[in-house]
Short mmCIF file of C-alpha atoms in Angstrom, two decimals:
data_model
loop_
_atom_site.label_atom_id
_atom_site.label_comp_id
_atom_site.label_asym_id
_atom_site.label_seq_id
_atom_site.Cartn_x
_atom_site.Cartn_y
_atom_site.Cartn_z
CA UNK J 751 -0.04 0.02 0.07
CA UNK J 752 2.79 2.45 0.74
CA UNK J 753 4.61 1.46 -2.81
CA UNK J 754 1.16 2.40 -4.27
CA UNK J 755 0.90 5.88 -2.41
CA UNK J 756 4.16 6.74 -3.36
CA UNK J 757 3.90 5.51 -7.03
CA UNK J 758 1.02 7.61 -7.28
CA UNK J 759 2.51 10.73 -5.81
CA UNK J 760 5.38 10.44 -8.26
CA UNK J 761 3.06 9.79 -11.15
CA UNK J 762 1.14 13.10 -10.47
CA UNK J 763 4.49 15.11 -9.98
CA UNK J 764 5.74 13.98 -13.20
CA UNK J 765 2.66 14.50 -14.98
CA UNK J 766 2.36 18.28 -13.72
CA UNK J 767 5.93 18.99 -14.02
CA UNK J 768 6.10 19.71 -17.92
CA UNK J 769 2.94 22.09 -17.37
CA UNK J 770 4.66 23.89 -14.35
CA UNK J 771 7.78 23.86 -16.17
CA UNK J 772 6.67 25.18 -19.57
CA UNK J 773 4.75 28.06 -18.00
CA UNK J 774 8.10 29.05 -16.13
CA UNK J 775 9.82 31.92 -17.98
CA UNK J 776 13.42 33.36 -17.44
CA UNK J 777 13.40 37.32 -16.98
CA UNK J 778 16.74 38.89 -15.84
CA UNK J 779 18.32 35.87 -15.28
CA UNK J 780 15.65 34.29 -12.90
CA UNK J 781 13.02 32.06 -13.06
CA UNK J 782 9.55 33.55 -13.17
CA UNK J 783 7.34 30.86 -11.29
CA UNK J 784 3.60 31.08 -11.91
CA UNK J 785 2.89 30.04 -8.54
CA UNK J 786 4.64 33.37 -7.27
CA UNK J 787 3.00 36.80 -7.42
CA UNK J 788 4.22 39.99 -9.26
CA UNK J 789 6.06 41.40 -6.58
CA UNK J 790 7.95 38.07 -5.51
CA UNK J 791 9.22 37.31 -8.95
CA UNK J 792 9.96 40.69 -9.94
CA UNK J 793 12.59 41.19 -7.07
CA UNK J 794 14.43 38.11 -8.64
CA UNK J 795 15.12 39.59 -12.19
CA UNK J 796 18.40 41.73 -12.37
CA UNK J 797 16.76 43.35 -15.51
CA UNK J 798 14.08 45.09 -13.33
CA UNK J 799 16.09 46.57 -10.32
CA UNK J 800 14.94 50.05 -11.19
CA UNK J 801 11.15 48.99 -11.42
CA UNK J 802 11.33 47.04 -8.18
CA UNK J 803 12.78 50.03 -6.38
CA UNK J 804 10.19 52.65 -7.88
CA UNK J 805 7.44 50.23 -6.96
CA UNK J 806 8.76 50.09 -3.48
CA UNK J 807 9.20 54.29 -3.36
CA UNK J 808 5.53 54.70 -4.55
CA UNK J 809 4.35 52.34 -2.09
CA UNK J 810 2.81 49.96 -4.72
CA UNK J 811 4.31 46.61 -3.02
CA UNK J 812 1.21 45.68 -1.29
CA UNK J 813 -1.10 46.16 -4.45
CA UNK J 814 0.95 44.20 -6.68
CA UNK J 815 1.24 41.69 -4.24
CA UNK J 816 -2.58 41.35 -4.02
CA UNK J 817 -5.07 38.91 -5.81
CA UNK J 818 -5.42 41.17 -8.95
CA UNK J 819 -5.50 39.82 -11.28
CA UNK J 820 -3.33 42.50 -13.12
CA UNK J 821 -1.78 42.92 -16.40
CA UNK J 822 1.73 44.67 -15.90
CA UNK J 823 4.03 46.09 -18.69
CA UNK J 824 7.18 45.89 -16.78
CA UNK J 825 9.87 48.15 -18.38
CA UNK J 826 13.72 47.15 -17.99
CA UNK J 827 16.45 48.52 -16.38
CA UNK J 828 17.40 49.68 -19.90
CA UNK J 829 14.16 51.32 -20.55
CA UNK J 830 14.55 53.49 -17.62
CA UNK J 831 17.92 54.47 -18.53
CA UNK J 832 16.27 55.97 -21.64
CA UNK J 833 14.88 58.56 -19.79
CA UNK J 834 16.64 62.17 -19.49
CA UNK J 835 19.52 61.75 -16.98
CA UNK J 836 18.60 62.29 -13.40
CA UNK J 837 14.68 61.56 -13.87
CA UNK J 838 14.66 58.10 -12.11
CA UNK J 839 16.48 59.82 -8.97
CA UNK J 840 14.08 62.62 -8.97
CA UNK J 841 11.06 60.61 -9.33
CA UNK J 842 11.84 58.13 -6.26
CA UNK J 843 12.13 61.20 -3.92
CA UNK J 844 9.20 61.10 -1.34
CA UNK J 845 8.12 64.49 -2.75
CA UNK J 846 7.25 63.20 -6.10
CA UNK J 847 5.44 60.01 -5.01
CA UNK J 848 2.18 61.29 -6.51
CA UNK J 849 3.95 61.53 -10.16
CA UNK J 850 5.84 58.46 -9.75
CA UNK J 851 2.67 56.49 -8.74
CA UNK J 852 0.99 57.93 -11.53
CA UNK J 853 3.71 56.63 -14.13
CA UNK J 854 3.57 53.12 -12.75
CA UNK J 855 0.16 52.69 -12.44
CA UNK J 856 -0.14 53.76 -16.22
CA UNK J 857 1.84 50.19 -16.82
CA UNK J 858 -1.04 48.21 -15.18
CA UNK J 859 -4.13 47.09 -16.58
CA UNK J 860 -6.87 45.38 -14.37
CA UNK J 861 -7.64 41.77 -15.54
CA UNK J 862 -5.09 39.12 -16.98
CA UNK J 863 -4.29 39.78 -20.85
CA UNK J 864 -2.03 37.31 -22.41
CA UNK J 865 -0.17 38.01 -25.58
CA UNK J 866 -3.01 36.22 -27.45
CA UNK J 867 -5.41 38.18 -25.75
CA UNK J 868 -3.70 41.58 -27.01
CA UNK J 869 -3.23 39.90 -30.60
CA UNK J 870 -7.37 39.47 -30.58
CA UNK J 871 -7.99 43.15 -29.70
CA UNK J 872 -5.96 44.38 -32.57
CA UNK J 873 -7.54 42.07 -35.02
CA UNK J 874 -11.08 42.80 -33.75
CA UNK J 875 -10.00 46.48 -34.07
CA UNK J 876 -10.34 47.04 -30.06
CA UNK J 877 -6.95 47.69 -29.24
CA UNK J 878 -7.30 50.55 -26.74
CA UNK J 879 -6.29 49.48 -23.12
CA UNK J 880 -7.71 51.60 -20.22
CA UNK J 881 -4.86 51.48 -17.60
CA UNK J 882 -5.14 51.75 -13.62
CA UNK J 883 -3.93 55.09 -13.65
CA UNK J 884 -6.93 55.94 -15.76
CA UNK J 885 -5.07 56.81 -19.11
CA UNK J 886 -5.03 55.02 -22.34
CA UNK J 887 -2.54 52.75 -24.01
CA UNK J 888 -3.23 51.60 -27.59
CA UNK J 889 -1.66 47.87 -28.78
CA UNK J 890 -0.18 47.99 -32.49
CA UNK J 891 1.41 45.09 -34.43
CA UNK J 892 4.37 45.41 -36.45
CA UNK J 893 5.58 42.41 -38.39
CA UNK J 894 5.36 39.63 -35.84
CA UNK J 895 5.79 41.85 -32.84
CA UNK J 896 3.20 43.63 -30.49
CA UNK J 897 4.01 47.06 -29.14
CA UNK J 898 2.47 49.67 -26.96
CA UNK J 899 1.69 53.37 -27.91
CA UNK J 900 1.35 55.86 -24.71
CA UNK J 901 -0.38 59.02 -24.64
CA UNK J 902 2.50 60.85 -25.87
CA UNK J 903 2.90 58.79 -28.82
CA UNK J 904 5.90 56.91 -27.39
CA UNK J 905 6.38 53.27 -28.38
CA UNK J 906 7.52 50.29 -26.36
CA UNK J 907 7.97 46.64 -27.58
CA UNK J 908 7.15 43.77 -25.63
CA UNK J 909 10.24 41.81 -25.74
CA UNK J 910 9.22 38.98 -23.07
CA UNK J 911 5.24 37.95 -23.45
CA UNK J 912 3.37 36.01 -21.24
CA UNK J 913 5.20 36.00 -18.00
CA UNK J 914 2.33 34.23 -15.87
CA UNK J 915 2.26 35.20 -12.07
CA UNK J 916 -0.39 33.75 -9.55
CA UNK J 917 -1.97 37.21 -9.77
CA UNK J 918 -1.99 37.78 -13.28
CA UNK J 919 0.58 38.46 -16.01
CA UNK J 920 3.93 40.46 -16.66
CA UNK J 921 4.91 41.58 -20.31
CA UNK J 922 8.26 42.88 -20.54
CA UNK J 923 8.82 46.29 -22.39
CA UNK J 924 12.03 48.25 -23.60
CA UNK J 925 10.83 51.63 -23.02
CA UNK J 926 8.86 53.51 -20.09
CA UNK J 927 5.57 54.58 -21.02
CA UNK J 928 4.20 58.03 -20.38
CA UNK J 929 0.67 59.07 -19.56
CA UNK J 930 -0.57 62.89 -20.48
#
């Protein structure tokens, strides 16, 4: 009986392992586990240290750890480096928390939108997203790539799509999006 129970557990583990592995993606040199929330995964990505610091400075950690679901368009460190020199250092100061929060929540959409969902929106002609901040983003396609256009006309490519989280999904982007 004991061998039968052990065999059953082993069979279940083998059967579910490929699904778990298939959903786990590497971002910034770290595995992003679909069983962890957005913050738990993001803190391990060496490509998102600036974003994590900004989320902490804006006081958004608790929100992004909540049940969600959320779709997060996560700018890399290189994306933040494209901003004018001194911008990030200025934004993370306590007196600029409101502005920082506005920018960060502009990168978040309520609900879980996969890349397939974004493609479907473009094909249906309904590629406008409303962010948690209240602004608009537009999903566009160029070749085989999805990108976002912000309210100021800036473009950001989705470089890694469908990084599933327990409370949503992250799409890695290469440019910081800016609201009006």
